[in-house]
Amino acid sequence: MKLFIYHTPELTPTDTTPDCAIAVDVLRATTTIATALHAGAEAVQAFSDIDQLMQVSEQWLPEKRLRAGERGGSKVAGCDLGNSPLDCTPERVQGRRLFITTTNGTRALQRVQNAPVVLAAAMVNRQTVVKYLLEQKPETVWLVGSGWEGSYSLEDTACAGAIADSLISQTDHSLSDIAGNDEVIGALALYTQWKDKMLEMFHHASHGQRLLRLNGHEDLKYCAQADSLDVLPIQKEPGVLVKKF
């Protein structure tokens, strides 16, 4: 298995596709997706365009859908939810489809949607993603950070490093065996430095600071919890993720 880490969707190769692609948007899209599916959502359907989300979701009965829209960290007008995983309670999402569009995470999912296997990873479901990789042993794996509007995001790279760290610790592979590009080595070093103080790192990260200005401290605390959810979001059809059983 070779891991390749790309800090933003824009940095991924355009002439090849991995056996398994993993979208990472710790703050907060993939954390929200994992939480919604864990809480009983029927599926999560991701859109990069808000107008398309509105058009497609209109075909669903109001009691069977939830619209989640976020731009710049804030909820989009006309949506039921923003992008806070704390809003995805069982009472709210059970049996419903979550139609979601966010500033960054949904773009990452869209970029890799043609891969044979597409997963969504965050700190909260890190170990479930690792378990899948160890069982299925895909030959090439892309970990695609969402970044922020095309630029690097600390927390996504740290999460990718956390996945790499867990893979190495649970196998007899060395770092050189598993690293497909230099970004893997950098991500592993970043995670190793901050693994015992992830919330503190989120406070230093530019997007973490952005969310703090929007009173998102509880979101940061939730998103910093490693391995708290036993759920694997996997793409069923382009843009639609379900819970893998």
PDB file of C-alpha atoms in Angstrom:
ATOM      1  CA  MET A   1       0.000   0.000   0.000  1.00  0.00           C
ATOM      2  CA  LYS A   2       1.301   3.431  -0.958  1.00  0.00           C
ATOM      3  CA  LEU A   3      -0.114   6.562   0.675  1.00  0.00           C
ATOM      4  CA  PHE A   4      -0.119   9.909  -1.118  1.00  0.00           C
ATOM      5  CA  ILE A   5      -1.153  13.046   0.757  1.00  0.00           C
ATOM      6  CA  TYR A   6      -2.344  16.161  -1.069  1.00  0.00           C
ATOM      7  CA  HIS A   7      -2.951  19.282   0.995  1.00  0.00           C
ATOM      8  CA  THR A   8      -5.767  20.588  -1.251  1.00  0.00           C
ATOM      9  CA  PRO A   9      -7.966  19.158  -4.024  1.00  0.00           C
ATOM     10  CA  GLU A  10      -6.164  21.412  -6.508  1.00  0.00           C
ATOM     11  CA  LEU A  11      -2.859  19.604  -5.876  1.00  0.00           C
ATOM     12  CA  THR A  12      -4.085  16.137  -6.869  1.00  0.00           C
ATOM     13  CA  PRO A  13      -2.833  14.661 -10.182  1.00  0.00           C
ATOM     14  CA  THR A  14      -5.269  15.053 -13.051  1.00  0.00           C
ATOM     15  CA  ASP A  15      -4.031  12.126 -15.143  1.00  0.00           C
ATOM     16  CA  THR A  16      -4.514   9.249 -12.707  1.00  0.00           C
ATOM     17  CA  THR A  17      -6.966   7.861 -10.138  1.00  0.00           C
ATOM     18  CA  PRO A  18      -6.110   5.972  -6.935  1.00  0.00           C
ATOM     19  CA  ASP A  19      -7.624   2.672  -5.856  1.00  0.00           C
ATOM     20  CA  CYS A  20      -8.986   4.457  -2.783  1.00  0.00           C
ATOM     21  CA  ALA A  21      -9.474   8.182  -2.223  1.00  0.00           C
ATOM     22  CA  ILE A  22     -10.085   9.667   1.211  1.00  0.00           C
ATOM     23  CA  ALA A  23     -11.432  13.200   1.610  1.00  0.00           C
ATOM     24  CA  VAL A  24     -10.380  14.974   4.807  1.00  0.00           C
ATOM     25  CA  ASP A  25     -11.995  18.146   6.159  1.00  0.00           C
ATOM     26  CA  VAL A  26     -11.611  17.968   9.920  1.00  0.00           C
ATOM     27  CA  LEU A  27     -13.080  21.464  10.444  1.00  0.00           C
ATOM     28  CA  ARG A  28     -15.729  20.470   9.713  1.00  0.00           C
ATOM     29  CA  ALA A  29     -17.352  18.762   6.702  1.00  0.00           C
ATOM     30  CA  THR A  30     -16.049  15.206   7.058  1.00  0.00           C
ATOM     31  CA  THR A  31     -16.531  15.335  10.836  1.00  0.00           C
ATOM     32  CA  THR A  32     -20.143  16.401  10.216  1.00  0.00           C
ATOM     33  CA  ILE A  33     -20.667  13.685   7.578  1.00  0.00           C
ATOM     34  CA  ALA A  34     -19.345  10.977   9.920  1.00  0.00           C
ATOM     35  CA  THR A  35     -21.472  12.289  12.790  1.00  0.00           C
ATOM     36  CA  ALA A  36     -24.653  12.474  10.709  1.00  0.00           C
ATOM     37  CA  LEU A  37     -24.282   8.897   9.468  1.00  0.00           C
ATOM     38  CA  HIS A  38     -23.450   7.668  12.961  1.00  0.00           C
ATOM     39  CA  ALA A  39     -26.609   9.379  14.225  1.00  0.00           C
ATOM     40  CA  GLY A  40     -28.771   7.540  11.682  1.00  0.00           C
ATOM     41  CA  ALA A  41     -28.932   9.730   8.583  1.00  0.00           C
ATOM     42  CA  GLU A  42     -30.019   7.708   5.535  1.00  0.00           C
ATOM     43  CA  ALA A  43     -27.186   9.229   3.480  1.00  0.00           C
ATOM     44  CA  VAL A  44     -25.212  12.418   3.030  1.00  0.00           C
ATOM     45  CA  GLN A  45     -25.210  13.974  -0.425  1.00  0.00           C
ATOM     46  CA  ALA A  46     -22.468  16.543  -1.054  1.00  0.00           C
ATOM     47  CA  PHE A  47     -22.594  19.508  -3.420  1.00  0.00           C
ATOM     48  CA  SER A  48     -20.082  22.217  -4.233  1.00  0.00           C
ATOM     49  CA  ASP A  49     -22.872  24.445  -5.570  1.00  0.00           C
ATOM     50  CA  ILE A  50     -25.680  25.704  -3.323  1.00  0.00           C
ATOM     51  CA  ASP A  51     -28.161  26.187  -6.185  1.00  0.00           C
ATOM     52  CA  GLN A  52     -27.708  22.587  -7.299  1.00  0.00           C
ATOM     53  CA  LEU A  53     -28.236  21.408  -3.732  1.00  0.00           C
ATOM     54  CA  MET A  54     -31.504  23.309  -3.519  1.00  0.00           C
ATOM     55  CA  GLN A  55     -32.688  21.942  -6.870  1.00  0.00           C
ATOM     56  CA  VAL A  56     -31.915  18.291  -6.102  1.00  0.00           C
ATOM     57  CA  SER A  57     -33.148  18.357  -2.504  1.00  0.00           C
ATOM     58  CA  GLU A  58     -36.458  19.879  -3.651  1.00  0.00           C
ATOM     59  CA  GLN A  59     -37.303  16.447  -5.107  1.00  0.00           C
ATOM     60  CA  TRP A  60     -37.386  14.983  -1.579  1.00  0.00           C
ATOM     61  CA  LEU A  61     -40.222  15.288   0.908  1.00  0.00           C
ATOM     62  CA  PRO A  62     -39.460  17.962   3.540  1.00  0.00           C
ATOM     63  CA  GLU A  63     -39.627  15.399   6.346  1.00  0.00           C
ATOM     64  CA  LYS A  64     -37.055  13.194   4.556  1.00  0.00           C
ATOM     65  CA  ARG A  65     -34.395  15.871   3.927  1.00  0.00           C
ATOM     66  CA  LEU A  66     -32.150  18.288   5.759  1.00  0.00           C
ATOM     67  CA  ARG A  67     -30.257  21.035   3.978  1.00  0.00           C
ATOM     68  CA  ALA A  68     -26.879  21.932   5.454  1.00  0.00           C
ATOM     69  CA  GLY A  69     -25.091  24.898   3.946  1.00  0.00           C
ATOM     70  CA  GLU A  70     -21.932  26.718   5.058  1.00  0.00           C
ATOM     71  CA  ARG A  71     -19.884  29.509   3.544  1.00  0.00           C
ATOM     72  CA  GLY A  72     -17.056  31.220   5.428  1.00  0.00           C
ATOM     73  CA  GLY A  73     -17.902  29.242   8.553  1.00  0.00           C
ATOM     74  CA  SER A  74     -21.487  30.529   8.761  1.00  0.00           C
ATOM     75  CA  LYS A  75     -24.829  28.952   7.916  1.00  0.00           C
ATOM     76  CA  VAL A  76     -26.272  29.677   4.467  1.00  0.00           C
ATOM     77  CA  ALA A  77     -29.674  31.360   4.425  1.00  0.00           C
ATOM     78  CA  GLY A  78     -32.482  28.963   3.524  1.00  0.00           C
ATOM     79  CA  CYS A  79     -30.730  25.894   4.970  1.00  0.00           C
ATOM     80  CA  ASP A  80     -31.821  23.924   8.031  1.00  0.00           C
ATOM     81  CA  LEU A  81     -28.285  23.531   9.363  1.00  0.00           C
ATOM     82  CA  GLY A  82     -24.835  24.984   8.954  1.00  0.00           C
ATOM     83  CA  ASN A  83     -21.772  22.758   9.152  1.00  0.00           C
ATOM     84  CA  SER A  84     -21.647  21.951  12.858  1.00  0.00           C
ATOM     85  CA  PRO A  85     -21.430  18.249  13.721  1.00  0.00           C
ATOM     86  CA  LEU A  86     -23.106  19.078  17.044  1.00  0.00           C
ATOM     87  CA  ASP A  87     -26.352  19.789  15.175  1.00  0.00           C
ATOM     88  CA  CYS A  88     -26.456  16.225  13.798  1.00  0.00           C
ATOM     89  CA  THR A  89     -28.296  14.599  16.682  1.00  0.00           C
ATOM     90  CA  PRO A  90     -30.247  11.338  16.216  1.00  0.00           C
ATOM     91  CA  GLU A  91     -33.483  13.225  16.889  1.00  0.00           C
ATOM     92  CA  ARG A  92     -32.768  15.551  13.998  1.00  0.00           C
ATOM     93  CA  VAL A  93     -31.165  13.366  11.328  1.00  0.00           C
ATOM     94  CA  GLN A  94     -32.532   9.848  11.884  1.00  0.00           C
ATOM     95  CA  GLY A  95     -33.834   8.424   8.582  1.00  0.00           C
ATOM     96  CA  ARG A  96     -33.256  11.655   6.672  1.00  0.00           C
ATOM     97  CA  ARG A  97     -30.862  12.516   3.869  1.00  0.00           C
ATOM     98  CA  LEU A  98     -28.456  15.350   4.625  1.00  0.00           C
ATOM     99  CA  PHE A  99     -27.823  17.544   1.591  1.00  0.00           C
ATOM    100  CA  ILE A 100     -24.607  19.411   2.352  1.00  0.00           C
ATOM    101  CA  THR A 101     -22.477  22.110   0.766  1.00  0.00           C
ATOM    102  CA  THR A 102     -19.466  23.666   2.465  1.00  0.00           C
ATOM    103  CA  THR A 103     -16.685  26.065   1.573  1.00  0.00           C
ATOM    104  CA  ASN A 104     -14.024  23.378   1.213  1.00  0.00           C
ATOM    105  CA  GLY A 105     -14.873  19.787   2.137  1.00  0.00           C
ATOM    106  CA  THR A 106     -17.492  19.168  -0.510  1.00  0.00           C
ATOM    107  CA  ARG A 107     -15.021  20.323  -3.191  1.00  0.00           C
ATOM    108  CA  ALA A 108     -12.564  17.665  -2.026  1.00  0.00           C
ATOM    109  CA  LEU A 109     -15.233  14.980  -2.275  1.00  0.00           C
ATOM    110  CA  GLN A 110     -16.192  16.163  -5.738  1.00  0.00           C
ATOM    111  CA  ARG A 111     -12.562  16.085  -6.885  1.00  0.00           C
ATOM    112  CA  VAL A 112     -12.119  12.385  -5.994  1.00  0.00           C
ATOM    113  CA  GLN A 113     -15.630  11.090  -6.689  1.00  0.00           C
ATOM    114  CA  ASN A 114     -14.511   9.048  -9.720  1.00  0.00           C
ATOM    115  CA  ALA A 115     -12.178   6.832  -7.684  1.00  0.00           C
ATOM    116  CA  PRO A 116     -13.355   3.195  -7.267  1.00  0.00           C
ATOM    117  CA  VAL A 117     -13.600   3.707  -3.492  1.00  0.00           C
ATOM    118  CA  VAL A 118     -14.204   7.073  -1.818  1.00  0.00           C
ATOM    119  CA  LEU A 119     -14.173   7.509   1.970  1.00  0.00           C
ATOM    120  CA  ALA A 120     -14.586  10.484   4.300  1.00  0.00           C
ATOM    121  CA  ALA A 121     -12.130  10.750   7.181  1.00  0.00           C
ATOM    122  CA  ALA A 122     -11.715  12.983  10.223  1.00  0.00           C
ATOM    123  CA  MET A 123     -10.076  12.620  13.605  1.00  0.00           C
ATOM    124  CA  VAL A 124     -13.333  11.287  15.068  1.00  0.00           C
ATOM    125  CA  ASN A 125     -13.386   8.206  12.785  1.00  0.00           C
ATOM    126  CA  ARG A 126      -9.651   7.811  12.102  1.00  0.00           C
ATOM    127  CA  GLN A 127      -9.395   4.247  13.389  1.00  0.00           C
ATOM    128  CA  THR A 128     -12.399   3.051  11.378  1.00  0.00           C
ATOM    129  CA  VAL A 129     -10.744   4.331   8.202  1.00  0.00           C
ATOM    130  CA  VAL A 130      -7.471   2.625   9.136  1.00  0.00           C
ATOM    131  CA  LYS A 131      -9.302  -0.661   9.815  1.00  0.00           C
ATOM    132  CA  TYR A 132     -10.830  -0.538   6.334  1.00  0.00           C
ATOM    133  CA  LEU A 133      -7.438   0.085   4.705  1.00  0.00           C
ATOM    134  CA  LEU A 134      -5.834  -2.774   6.625  1.00  0.00           C
ATOM    135  CA  GLU A 135      -8.634  -5.146   5.622  1.00  0.00           C
ATOM    136  CA  GLN A 136      -8.978  -4.138   1.973  1.00  0.00           C
ATOM    137  CA  LYS A 137      -5.300  -3.318   1.250  1.00  0.00           C
ATOM    138  CA  PRO A 138      -5.802  -0.939  -1.696  1.00  0.00           C
ATOM    139  CA  GLU A 139      -2.593  -0.518  -3.678  1.00  0.00           C
ATOM    140  CA  THR A 140      -2.735   3.279  -3.933  1.00  0.00           C
ATOM    141  CA  VAL A 141      -4.443   5.587  -1.443  1.00  0.00           C
ATOM    142  CA  TRP A 142      -4.895   9.343  -1.742  1.00  0.00           C
ATOM    143  CA  LEU A 143      -5.565  11.379   1.376  1.00  0.00           C
ATOM    144  CA  VAL A 144      -6.921  14.682   0.078  1.00  0.00           C
ATOM    145  CA  GLY A 145      -7.086  17.587   2.481  1.00  0.00           C
ATOM    146  CA  SER A 146      -9.738  20.193   1.837  1.00  0.00           C
ATOM    147  CA  GLY A 147      -7.644  23.195   2.830  1.00  0.00           C
ATOM    148  CA  TRP A 148      -9.241  26.623   2.883  1.00  0.00           C
ATOM    149  CA  GLU A 149     -10.171  28.111  -0.493  1.00  0.00           C
ATOM    150  CA  GLY A 150      -7.188  26.482  -2.161  1.00  0.00           C
ATOM    151  CA  SER A 151      -4.637  27.022   0.616  1.00  0.00           C
ATOM    152  CA  TYR A 152      -3.130  24.631   3.179  1.00  0.00           C
ATOM    153  CA  SER A 153      -4.955  23.662   6.373  1.00  0.00           C
ATOM    154  CA  LEU A 154      -2.965  22.434   9.365  1.00  0.00           C
ATOM    155  CA  GLU A 155      -5.699  20.216  10.796  1.00  0.00           C
ATOM    156  CA  ASP A 156      -6.314  18.230   7.598  1.00  0.00           C
ATOM    157  CA  THR A 157      -2.626  17.397   7.265  1.00  0.00           C
ATOM    158  CA  ALA A 158      -2.473  16.395  10.938  1.00  0.00           C
ATOM    159  CA  CYS A 159      -5.401  14.014  10.395  1.00  0.00           C
ATOM    160  CA  ALA A 160      -3.719  12.504   7.337  1.00  0.00           C
ATOM    161  CA  GLY A 161      -0.612  12.048   9.477  1.00  0.00           C
ATOM    162  CA  ALA A 162      -2.716  10.375  12.174  1.00  0.00           C
ATOM    163  CA  ILE A 163      -3.964   7.844   9.620  1.00  0.00           C
ATOM    164  CA  ALA A 164      -0.421   7.174   8.394  1.00  0.00           C
ATOM    165  CA  ASP A 165       0.828   6.804  11.968  1.00  0.00           C
ATOM    166  CA  SER A 166      -1.854   4.262  12.824  1.00  0.00           C
ATOM    167  CA  LEU A 167      -1.210   2.257   9.638  1.00  0.00           C
ATOM    168  CA  ILE A 168       2.509   2.028  10.392  1.00  0.00           C
ATOM    169  CA  SER A 169       1.993   1.125  14.053  1.00  0.00           C
ATOM    170  CA  GLN A 170      -0.429  -1.701  13.174  1.00  0.00           C
ATOM    171  CA  THR A 171       1.681  -3.306  10.427  1.00  0.00           C
ATOM    172  CA  ASP A 172       5.280  -4.285   9.843  1.00  0.00           C
ATOM    173  CA  HIS A 173       5.605  -1.580   7.159  1.00  0.00           C
ATOM    174  CA  SER A 174       8.228   1.105   7.548  1.00  0.00           C
ATOM    175  CA  LEU A 175       7.675   4.752   6.679  1.00  0.00           C
ATOM    176  CA  SER A 176       9.585   4.303   3.430  1.00  0.00           C
ATOM    177  CA  ASP A 177       7.375   1.316   2.542  1.00  0.00           C
ATOM    178  CA  ILE A 178       4.176   3.298   2.907  1.00  0.00           C
ATOM    179  CA  ALA A 179       5.077   6.871   1.893  1.00  0.00           C
ATOM    180  CA  GLY A 180       4.217   7.613  -1.730  1.00  0.00           C
ATOM    181  CA  ASN A 181       5.252  11.268  -1.523  1.00  0.00           C
ATOM    182  CA  ASP A 182       7.144  13.600   0.809  1.00  0.00           C
ATOM    183  CA  GLU A 183       3.895  15.009   2.165  1.00  0.00           C
ATOM    184  CA  VAL A 184       3.326  11.737   4.043  1.00  0.00           C
ATOM    185  CA  ILE A 185       6.580  12.217   5.964  1.00  0.00           C
ATOM    186  CA  GLY A 186       5.698  15.848   6.727  1.00  0.00           C
ATOM    187  CA  ALA A 187       2.177  14.944   7.853  1.00  0.00           C
ATOM    188  CA  LEU A 188       3.488  12.222  10.134  1.00  0.00           C
ATOM    189  CA  ALA A 189       5.949  14.641  11.739  1.00  0.00           C
ATOM    190  CA  LEU A 190       3.170  17.204  12.267  1.00  0.00           C
ATOM    191  CA  TYR A 191       0.868  14.651  13.880  1.00  0.00           C
ATOM    192  CA  THR A 192       3.649  13.289  16.098  1.00  0.00           C
ATOM    193  CA  GLN A 193       4.318  16.791  17.415  1.00  0.00           C
ATOM    194  CA  TRP A 194       0.688  17.583  18.228  1.00  0.00           C
ATOM    195  CA  LYS A 195      -1.026  14.212  18.831  1.00  0.00           C
ATOM    196  CA  ASP A 196      -1.421  14.765  22.577  1.00  0.00           C
ATOM    197  CA  LYS A 197      -2.621  18.361  22.202  1.00  0.00           C
ATOM    198  CA  MET A 198      -4.791  18.318  19.101  1.00  0.00           C
ATOM    199  CA  LEU A 199      -7.250  20.911  20.424  1.00  0.00           C
ATOM    200  CA  GLU A 200      -4.377  23.297  21.095  1.00  0.00           C
ATOM    201  CA  MET A 201      -3.208  22.832  17.513  1.00  0.00           C
ATOM    202  CA  PHE A 202      -6.721  23.601  16.257  1.00  0.00           C
ATOM    203  CA  HIS A 203      -6.588  26.866  18.199  1.00  0.00           C
ATOM    204  CA  HIS A 204      -3.386  27.802  16.337  1.00  0.00           C
ATOM    205  CA  ALA A 205      -4.784  26.819  12.907  1.00  0.00           C
ATOM    206  CA  SER A 206      -6.187  29.652  10.811  1.00  0.00           C
ATOM    207  CA  HIS A 207      -9.550  27.957  10.313  1.00  0.00           C
ATOM    208  CA  GLY A 208      -9.715  27.061  13.990  1.00  0.00           C
ATOM    209  CA  GLN A 209      -9.275  30.749  14.799  1.00  0.00           C
ATOM    210  CA  ARG A 210     -11.952  31.596  12.258  1.00  0.00           C
ATOM    211  CA  LEU A 211     -14.389  29.238  13.983  1.00  0.00           C
ATOM    212  CA  LEU A 212     -13.472  30.588  17.418  1.00  0.00           C
ATOM    213  CA  ARG A 213     -14.484  34.060  16.219  1.00  0.00           C
ATOM    214  CA  LEU A 214     -17.848  32.478  15.330  1.00  0.00           C
ATOM    215  CA  ASN A 215     -18.199  30.973  18.841  1.00  0.00           C
ATOM    216  CA  GLY A 216     -17.189  27.524  17.605  1.00  0.00           C
ATOM    217  CA  HIS A 217     -15.188  26.377  20.627  1.00  0.00           C
ATOM    218  CA  GLU A 218     -17.442  23.362  21.278  1.00  0.00           C
ATOM    219  CA  ASP A 219     -17.110  22.349  17.622  1.00  0.00           C
ATOM    220  CA  LEU A 220     -13.311  22.430  17.913  1.00  0.00           C
ATOM    221  CA  LYS A 221     -13.414  20.283  21.049  1.00  0.00           C
ATOM    222  CA  TYR A 222     -15.641  17.751  19.331  1.00  0.00           C
ATOM    223  CA  CYS A 223     -13.584  17.655  16.111  1.00  0.00           C
ATOM    224  CA  ALA A 224     -10.343  17.138  18.074  1.00  0.00           C
ATOM    225  CA  GLN A 225     -11.532  13.850  19.628  1.00  0.00           C
ATOM    226  CA  ALA A 226      -9.619  10.952  18.085  1.00  0.00           C
ATOM    227  CA  ASP A 227     -11.429   7.689  17.302  1.00  0.00           C
ATOM    228  CA  SER A 228     -14.672   8.648  19.036  1.00  0.00           C
ATOM    229  CA  LEU A 229     -16.989   7.309  16.296  1.00  0.00           C
ATOM    230  CA  ASP A 230     -17.145   3.818  14.844  1.00  0.00           C
ATOM    231  CA  VAL A 231     -18.460   4.856  11.437  1.00  0.00           C
ATOM    232  CA  LEU A 232     -17.083   4.688   7.904  1.00  0.00           C
ATOM    233  CA  PRO A 233     -18.686   7.029   5.341  1.00  0.00           C
ATOM    234  CA  ILE A 234     -18.276   5.412   1.913  1.00  0.00           C
ATOM    235  CA  GLN A 235     -19.476   6.666  -1.458  1.00  0.00           C
ATOM    236  CA  LYS A 236     -22.426   4.711  -2.864  1.00  0.00           C
ATOM    237  CA  GLU A 237     -22.768   6.816  -6.013  1.00  0.00           C
ATOM    238  CA  PRO A 238     -20.995  10.034  -7.033  1.00  0.00           C
ATOM    239  CA  GLY A 239     -21.445  12.559  -4.221  1.00  0.00           C
ATOM    240  CA  VAL A 240     -23.596  10.275  -2.040  1.00  0.00           C
ATOM    241  CA  LEU A 241     -22.061   8.767   1.097  1.00  0.00           C
ATOM    242  CA  VAL A 242     -23.610   6.099   3.278  1.00  0.00           C
ATOM    243  CA  LYS A 243     -22.536   4.257   6.407  1.00  0.00           C
ATOM    244  CA  LYS A 244     -20.591   1.109   5.575  1.00  0.00           C
ATOM    245  CA  PHE A 245     -21.826  -1.844   7.608  1.00  0.00           C
TER     246      PHE A 245
END
